[in-house]
mmCIF file of C-alpha atoms in Angstrom:
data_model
loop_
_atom_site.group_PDB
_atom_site.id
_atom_site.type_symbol
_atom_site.label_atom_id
_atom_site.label_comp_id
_atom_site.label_asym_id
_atom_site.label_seq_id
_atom_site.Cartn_x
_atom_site.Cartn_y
_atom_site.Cartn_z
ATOM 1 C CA UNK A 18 23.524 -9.426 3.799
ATOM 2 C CA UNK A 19 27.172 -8.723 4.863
ATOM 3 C CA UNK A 20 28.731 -7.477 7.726
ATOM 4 C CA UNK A 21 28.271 -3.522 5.917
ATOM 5 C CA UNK A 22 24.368 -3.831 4.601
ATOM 6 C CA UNK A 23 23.612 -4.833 8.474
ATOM 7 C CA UNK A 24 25.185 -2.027 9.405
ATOM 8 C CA UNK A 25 23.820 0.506 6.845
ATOM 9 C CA UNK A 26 20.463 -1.114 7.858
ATOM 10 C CA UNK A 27 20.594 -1.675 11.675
ATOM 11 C CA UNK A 28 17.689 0.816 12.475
ATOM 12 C CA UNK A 29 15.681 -0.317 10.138
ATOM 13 C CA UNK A 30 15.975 -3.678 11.202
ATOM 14 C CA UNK A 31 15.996 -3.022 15.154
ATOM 15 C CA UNK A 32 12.105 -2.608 13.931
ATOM 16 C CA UNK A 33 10.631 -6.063 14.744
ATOM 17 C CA UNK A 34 8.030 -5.803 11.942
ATOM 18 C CA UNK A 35 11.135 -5.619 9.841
ATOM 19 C CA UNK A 36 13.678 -7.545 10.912
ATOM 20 C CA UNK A 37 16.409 -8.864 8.975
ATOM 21 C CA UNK A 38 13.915 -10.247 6.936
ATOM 22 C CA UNK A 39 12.290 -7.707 5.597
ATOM 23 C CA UNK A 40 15.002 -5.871 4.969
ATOM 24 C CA UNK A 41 16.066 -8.772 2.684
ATOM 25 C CA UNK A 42 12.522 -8.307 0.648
ATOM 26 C CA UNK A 43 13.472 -4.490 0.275
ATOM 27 C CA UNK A 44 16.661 -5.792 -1.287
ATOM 28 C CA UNK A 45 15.428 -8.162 -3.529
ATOM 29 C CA UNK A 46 12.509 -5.513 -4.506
ATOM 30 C CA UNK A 47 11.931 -3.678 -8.188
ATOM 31 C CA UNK A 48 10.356 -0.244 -7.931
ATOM 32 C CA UNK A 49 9.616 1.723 -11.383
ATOM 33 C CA UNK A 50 9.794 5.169 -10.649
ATOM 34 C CA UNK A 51 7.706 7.560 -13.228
ATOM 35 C CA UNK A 52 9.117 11.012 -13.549
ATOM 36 C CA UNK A 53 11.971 12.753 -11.399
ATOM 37 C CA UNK A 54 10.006 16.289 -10.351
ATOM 38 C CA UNK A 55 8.783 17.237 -7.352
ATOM 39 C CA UNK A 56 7.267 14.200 -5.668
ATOM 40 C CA UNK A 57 9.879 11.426 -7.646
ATOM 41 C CA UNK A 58 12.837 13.400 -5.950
ATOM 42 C CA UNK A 59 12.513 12.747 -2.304
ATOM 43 C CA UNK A 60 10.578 9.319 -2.811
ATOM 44 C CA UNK A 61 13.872 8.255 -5.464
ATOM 45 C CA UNK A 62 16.017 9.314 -2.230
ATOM 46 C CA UNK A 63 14.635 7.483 0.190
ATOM 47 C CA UNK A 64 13.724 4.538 -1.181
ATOM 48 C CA UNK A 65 17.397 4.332 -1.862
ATOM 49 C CA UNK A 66 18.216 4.856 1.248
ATOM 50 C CA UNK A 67 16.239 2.736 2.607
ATOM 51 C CA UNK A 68 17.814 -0.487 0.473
ATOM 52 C CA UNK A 69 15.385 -0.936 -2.420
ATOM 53 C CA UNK A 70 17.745 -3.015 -4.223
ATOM 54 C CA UNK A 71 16.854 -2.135 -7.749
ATOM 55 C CA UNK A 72 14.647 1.295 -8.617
ATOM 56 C CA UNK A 73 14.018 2.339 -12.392
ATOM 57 C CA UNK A 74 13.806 5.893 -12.659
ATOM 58 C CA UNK A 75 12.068 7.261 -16.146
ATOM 59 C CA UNK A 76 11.707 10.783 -16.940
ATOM 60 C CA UNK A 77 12.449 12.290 -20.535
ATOM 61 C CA UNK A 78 13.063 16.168 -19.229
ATOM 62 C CA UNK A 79 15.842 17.831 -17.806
ATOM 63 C CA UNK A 80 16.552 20.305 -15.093
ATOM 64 C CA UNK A 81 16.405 23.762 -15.499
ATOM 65 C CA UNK A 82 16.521 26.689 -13.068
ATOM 66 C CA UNK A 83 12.905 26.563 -11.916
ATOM 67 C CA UNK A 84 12.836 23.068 -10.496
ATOM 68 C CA UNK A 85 15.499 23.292 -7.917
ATOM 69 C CA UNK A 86 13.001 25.131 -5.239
ATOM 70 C CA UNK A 87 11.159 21.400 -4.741
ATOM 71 C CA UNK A 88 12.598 18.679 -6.941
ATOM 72 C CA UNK A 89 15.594 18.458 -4.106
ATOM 73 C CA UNK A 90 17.527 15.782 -6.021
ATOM 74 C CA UNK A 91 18.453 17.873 -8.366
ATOM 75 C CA UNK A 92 21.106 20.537 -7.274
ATOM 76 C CA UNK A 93 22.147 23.874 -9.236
ATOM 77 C CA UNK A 94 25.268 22.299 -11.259
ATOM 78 C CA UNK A 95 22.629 20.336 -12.607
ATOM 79 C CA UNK A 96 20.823 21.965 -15.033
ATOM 80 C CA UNK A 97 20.528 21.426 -18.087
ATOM 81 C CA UNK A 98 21.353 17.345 -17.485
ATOM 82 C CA UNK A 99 18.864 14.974 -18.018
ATOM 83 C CA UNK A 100 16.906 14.527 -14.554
ATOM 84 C CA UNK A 101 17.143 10.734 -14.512
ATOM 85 C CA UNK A 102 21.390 11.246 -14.430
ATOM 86 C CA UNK A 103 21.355 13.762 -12.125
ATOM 87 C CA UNK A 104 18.674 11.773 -9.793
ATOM 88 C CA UNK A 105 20.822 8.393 -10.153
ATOM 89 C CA UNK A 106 24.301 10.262 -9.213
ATOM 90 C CA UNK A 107 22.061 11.366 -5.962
ATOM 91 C CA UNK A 108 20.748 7.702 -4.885
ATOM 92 C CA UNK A 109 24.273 6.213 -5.546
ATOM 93 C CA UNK A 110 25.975 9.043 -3.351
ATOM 94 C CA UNK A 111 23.394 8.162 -1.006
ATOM 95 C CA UNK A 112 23.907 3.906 -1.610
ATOM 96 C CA UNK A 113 26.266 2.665 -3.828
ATOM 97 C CA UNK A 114 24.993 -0.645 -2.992
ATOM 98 C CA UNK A 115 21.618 -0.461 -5.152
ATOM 99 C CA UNK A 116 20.631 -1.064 -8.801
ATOM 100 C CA UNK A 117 19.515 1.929 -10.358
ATOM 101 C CA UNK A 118 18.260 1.896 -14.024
ATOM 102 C CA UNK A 119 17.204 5.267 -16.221
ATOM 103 C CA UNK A 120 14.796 5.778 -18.993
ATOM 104 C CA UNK A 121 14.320 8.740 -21.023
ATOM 105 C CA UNK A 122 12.014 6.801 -23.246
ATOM 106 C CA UNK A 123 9.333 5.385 -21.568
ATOM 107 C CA UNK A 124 6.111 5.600 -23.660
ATOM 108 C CA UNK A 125 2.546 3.855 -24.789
ATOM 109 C CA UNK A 126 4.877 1.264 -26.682
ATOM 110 C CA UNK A 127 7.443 0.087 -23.891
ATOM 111 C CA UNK A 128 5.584 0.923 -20.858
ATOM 112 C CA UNK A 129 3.642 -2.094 -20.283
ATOM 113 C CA UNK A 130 7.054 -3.892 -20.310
ATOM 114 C CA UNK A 131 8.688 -1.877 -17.534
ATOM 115 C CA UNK A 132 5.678 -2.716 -15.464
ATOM 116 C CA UNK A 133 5.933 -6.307 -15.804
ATOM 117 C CA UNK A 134 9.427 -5.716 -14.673
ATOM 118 C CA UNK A 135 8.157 -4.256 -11.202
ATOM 119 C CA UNK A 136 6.749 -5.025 -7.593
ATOM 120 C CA UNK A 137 5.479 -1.616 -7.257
ATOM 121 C CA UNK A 138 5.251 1.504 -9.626
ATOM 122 C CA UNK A 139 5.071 5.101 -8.342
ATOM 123 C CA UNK A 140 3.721 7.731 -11.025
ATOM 124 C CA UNK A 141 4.950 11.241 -9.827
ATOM 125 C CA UNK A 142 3.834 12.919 -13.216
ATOM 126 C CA UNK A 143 1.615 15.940 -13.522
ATOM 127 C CA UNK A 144 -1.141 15.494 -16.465
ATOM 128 C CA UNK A 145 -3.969 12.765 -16.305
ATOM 129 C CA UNK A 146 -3.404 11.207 -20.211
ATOM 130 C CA UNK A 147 -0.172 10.014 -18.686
ATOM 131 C CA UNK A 148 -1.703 8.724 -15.472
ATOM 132 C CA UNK A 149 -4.597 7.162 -16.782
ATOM 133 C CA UNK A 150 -2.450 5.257 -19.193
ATOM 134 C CA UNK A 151 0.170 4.409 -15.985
ATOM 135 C CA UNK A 152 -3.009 3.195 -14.574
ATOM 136 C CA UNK A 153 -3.981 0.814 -17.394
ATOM 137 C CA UNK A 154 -0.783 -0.663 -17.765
ATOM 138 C CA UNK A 155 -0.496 -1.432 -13.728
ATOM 139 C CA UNK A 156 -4.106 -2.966 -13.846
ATOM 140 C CA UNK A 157 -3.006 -4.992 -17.421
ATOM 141 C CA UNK A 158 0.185 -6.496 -14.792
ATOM 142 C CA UNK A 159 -1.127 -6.810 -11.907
ATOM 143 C CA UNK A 160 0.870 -4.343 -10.108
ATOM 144 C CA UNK A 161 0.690 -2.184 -7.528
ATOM 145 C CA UNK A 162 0.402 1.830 -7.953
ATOM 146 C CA UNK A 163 1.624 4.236 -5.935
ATOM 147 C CA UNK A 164 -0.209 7.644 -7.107
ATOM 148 C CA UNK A 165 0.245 10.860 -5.788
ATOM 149 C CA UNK A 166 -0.731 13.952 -7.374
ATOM 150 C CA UNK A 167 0.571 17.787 -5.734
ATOM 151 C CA UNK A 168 -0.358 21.443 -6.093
ATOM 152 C CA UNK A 169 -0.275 24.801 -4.329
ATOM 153 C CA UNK A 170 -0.941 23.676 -0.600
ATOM 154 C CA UNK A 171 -2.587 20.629 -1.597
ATOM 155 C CA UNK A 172 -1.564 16.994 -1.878
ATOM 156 C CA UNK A 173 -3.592 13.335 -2.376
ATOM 157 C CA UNK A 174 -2.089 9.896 -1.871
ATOM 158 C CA UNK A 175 -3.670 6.770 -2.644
ATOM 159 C CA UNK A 176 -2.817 3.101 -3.425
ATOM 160 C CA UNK A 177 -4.445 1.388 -6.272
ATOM 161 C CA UNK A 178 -4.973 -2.670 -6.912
ATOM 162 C CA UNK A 179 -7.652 -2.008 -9.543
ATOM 163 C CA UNK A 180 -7.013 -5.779 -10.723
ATOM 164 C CA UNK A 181 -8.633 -7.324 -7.598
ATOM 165 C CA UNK A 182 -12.322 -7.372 -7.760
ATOM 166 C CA UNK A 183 -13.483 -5.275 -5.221
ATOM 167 C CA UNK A 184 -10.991 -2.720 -5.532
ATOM 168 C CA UNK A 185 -10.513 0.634 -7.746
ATOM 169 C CA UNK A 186 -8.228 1.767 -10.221
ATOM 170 C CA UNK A 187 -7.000 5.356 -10.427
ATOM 171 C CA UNK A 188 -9.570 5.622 -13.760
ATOM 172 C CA UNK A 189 -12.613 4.924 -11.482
ATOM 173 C CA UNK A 190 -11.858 8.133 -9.529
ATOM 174 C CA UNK A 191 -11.072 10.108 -12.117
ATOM 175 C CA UNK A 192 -13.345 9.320 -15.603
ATOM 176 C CA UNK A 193 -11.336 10.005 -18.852
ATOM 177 C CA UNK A 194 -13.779 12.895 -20.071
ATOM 178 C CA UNK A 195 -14.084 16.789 -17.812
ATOM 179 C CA UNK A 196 -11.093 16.806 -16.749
ATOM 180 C CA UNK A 197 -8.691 19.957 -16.983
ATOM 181 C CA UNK A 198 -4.984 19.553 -15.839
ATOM 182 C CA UNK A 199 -3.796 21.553 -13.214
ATOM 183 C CA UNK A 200 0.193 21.391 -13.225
ATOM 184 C CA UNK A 201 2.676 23.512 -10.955
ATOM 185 C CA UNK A 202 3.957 25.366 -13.709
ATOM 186 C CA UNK A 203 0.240 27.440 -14.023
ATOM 187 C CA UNK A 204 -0.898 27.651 -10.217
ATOM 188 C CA UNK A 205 2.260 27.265 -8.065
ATOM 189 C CA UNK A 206 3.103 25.120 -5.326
ATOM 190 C CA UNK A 207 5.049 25.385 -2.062
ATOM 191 C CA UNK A 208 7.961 23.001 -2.314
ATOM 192 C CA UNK A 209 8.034 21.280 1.012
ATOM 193 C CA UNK A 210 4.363 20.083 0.387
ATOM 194 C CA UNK A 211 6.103 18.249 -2.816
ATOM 195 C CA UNK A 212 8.940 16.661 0.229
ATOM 196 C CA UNK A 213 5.595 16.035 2.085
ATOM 197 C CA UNK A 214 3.708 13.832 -0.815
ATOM 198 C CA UNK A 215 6.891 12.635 -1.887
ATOM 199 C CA UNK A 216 7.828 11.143 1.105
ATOM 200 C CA UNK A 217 4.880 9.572 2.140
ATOM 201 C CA UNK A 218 4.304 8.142 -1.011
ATOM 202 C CA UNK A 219 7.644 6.282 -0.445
ATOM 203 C CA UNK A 220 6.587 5.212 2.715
ATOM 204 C CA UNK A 221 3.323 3.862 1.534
ATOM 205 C CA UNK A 222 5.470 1.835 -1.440
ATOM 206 C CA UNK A 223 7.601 -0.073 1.409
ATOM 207 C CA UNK A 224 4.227 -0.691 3.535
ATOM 208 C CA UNK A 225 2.536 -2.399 0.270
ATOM 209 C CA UNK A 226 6.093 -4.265 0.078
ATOM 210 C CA UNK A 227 6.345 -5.413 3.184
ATOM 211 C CA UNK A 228 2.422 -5.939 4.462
ATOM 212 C CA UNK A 229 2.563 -3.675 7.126
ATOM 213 C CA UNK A 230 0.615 -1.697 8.833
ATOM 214 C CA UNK A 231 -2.559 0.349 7.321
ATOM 215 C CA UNK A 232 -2.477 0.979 3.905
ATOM 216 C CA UNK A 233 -4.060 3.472 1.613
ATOM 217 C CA UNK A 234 -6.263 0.847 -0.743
ATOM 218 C CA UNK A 235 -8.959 1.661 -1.583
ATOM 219 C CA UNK A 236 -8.290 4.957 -0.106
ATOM 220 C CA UNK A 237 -7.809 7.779 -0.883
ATOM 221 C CA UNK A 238 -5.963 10.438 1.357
ATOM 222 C CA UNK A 239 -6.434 14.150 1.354
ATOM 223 C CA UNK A 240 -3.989 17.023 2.741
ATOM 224 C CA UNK A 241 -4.269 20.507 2.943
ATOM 225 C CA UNK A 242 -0.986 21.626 4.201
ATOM 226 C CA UNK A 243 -2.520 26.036 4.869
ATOM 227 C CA UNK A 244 -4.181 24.549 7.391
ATOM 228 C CA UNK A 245 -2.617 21.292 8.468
ATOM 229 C CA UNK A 246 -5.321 19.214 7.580
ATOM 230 C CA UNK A 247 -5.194 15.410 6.864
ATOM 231 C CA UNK A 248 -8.477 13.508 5.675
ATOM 232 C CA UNK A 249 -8.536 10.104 4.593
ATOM 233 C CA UNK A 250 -11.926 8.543 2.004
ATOM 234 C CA UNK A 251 -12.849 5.303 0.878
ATOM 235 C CA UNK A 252 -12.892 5.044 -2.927
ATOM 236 C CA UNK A 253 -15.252 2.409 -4.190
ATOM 237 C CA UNK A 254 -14.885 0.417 -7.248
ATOM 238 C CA UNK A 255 -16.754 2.452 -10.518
ATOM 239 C CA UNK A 256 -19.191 -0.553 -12.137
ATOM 240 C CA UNK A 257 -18.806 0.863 -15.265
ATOM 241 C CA UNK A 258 -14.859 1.525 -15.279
ATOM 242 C CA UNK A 259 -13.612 0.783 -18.905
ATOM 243 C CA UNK A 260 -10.092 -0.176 -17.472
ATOM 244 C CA UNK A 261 -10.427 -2.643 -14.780
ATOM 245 C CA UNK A 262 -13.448 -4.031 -15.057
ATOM 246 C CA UNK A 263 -12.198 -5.405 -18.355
ATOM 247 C CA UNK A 264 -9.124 -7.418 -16.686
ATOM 248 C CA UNK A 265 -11.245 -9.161 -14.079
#
């Protein structure tokens, strides 16, 4: 790091179970980013900010009129630009220093791929088909996932290493058959809930990076933001999982 980075990162570093070190593994980290909404806005901002050297954004929609009140990246001159260009010119105004790569066409062919390409992934996106097939490819790699999931008051956060054998995958919380999406767009949300999720689900990406501290694996945590309310569950590995029992 020069002289600048150093100074960009000083309090970040000033943390002893950082260091200069750590902030070196942030640097030299790859974070794929899945969709640019309400929880990918505030966790794309500050894990630029924080010195993630290289984060891949994908989302294939752009911004209209209705996403400014909690996707925070995006701003009103925005709209109708595709959210991965608008979220990239935030992170650079933010730090110019980083790597920032956009896809608009992540899908079942290439997304496998763009795993492989990652330390961590964090899935932001709002129907299960698309998690559960974010979840496949991250157990297929080997790679960490970051999953957080938001609506109305509500928010859950969890960290998933399905390709270890005693641990779960996001499919062995949530089976493949009864379930019935539940999106924003048809129940509502309030937006700083989205900044809350968002945020933490940031934070929880740098602890997996950098080994510290408690982590949510295995875990999954609940928050009900009405009444303030944070509650935390194991999740145990399902026996009969068709997605990572397969890759042990």
């Amino acid at each position: 790091m020069n002289d600048k980075k150093l100074l960009r990162y000083s309090r970040q570093i000033l943390l002893p179970e950082i260091g200069i070190e750590g902030q070196q593994t942030l640097l030299n980290s790859t974070l794929l980013l899945i969709g640019m909404g309400g929880l990918g806005a505030p966790n794309a901002l500050y894990l630029a900010a924080s010195g993630v050297g290289h984060l891949i954004i994908a989302d294939f929609d752009q911004v209209e009129l209705s996403n400014l009140a909690r996707q925070v990246i995006h701003h009103t001159n925005d709209i109708g630009k595709d959210k991965v260009i608008s979220a990239k010119e935030k992170m650079l105004a933010i730090n110019p220093d980083i790597q920032i790569t956009t896809l608009t066409d992540l899908s079942e062919d290439n997304i496998e791929d763009w795993v492989q390409k990652a330390d961590i992934v964090l899935d932001g996106t709002d129907n299960f088909n698309t998690r559960f097939r974010i979840n496949q490819a991250c157990v297929t790699q080997h790679t960490p996932l970051v999953s957080a999931a938001v609506i109305r008051f509500e928010g859950q956060l969890s960290v998933f290493k399905g390709y270890e054998r005693n641990q779960p995958c996001y499919q062995c919380l949530y089976p493949t058959t009864g379930n019935n999406d539940e999106n924003c767009s048809n129940n509502g949300i309030l937006a700083p809930v989205a900044g809350l999720l968002g945020t933490m689900q940031a934070l929880q990406a740098i602890k997996v990076i950098l080994n510290l501290g408690e982590q949510l694996t295995g875990k999954l945590m609940m928050v009900d933001a009405l009444d303030l309310n944070f509650r935390t569950i194991k999740l145990s590995k399902d026996k009969h999982c068709p997605i990572c029992n397969l890759s042990q």
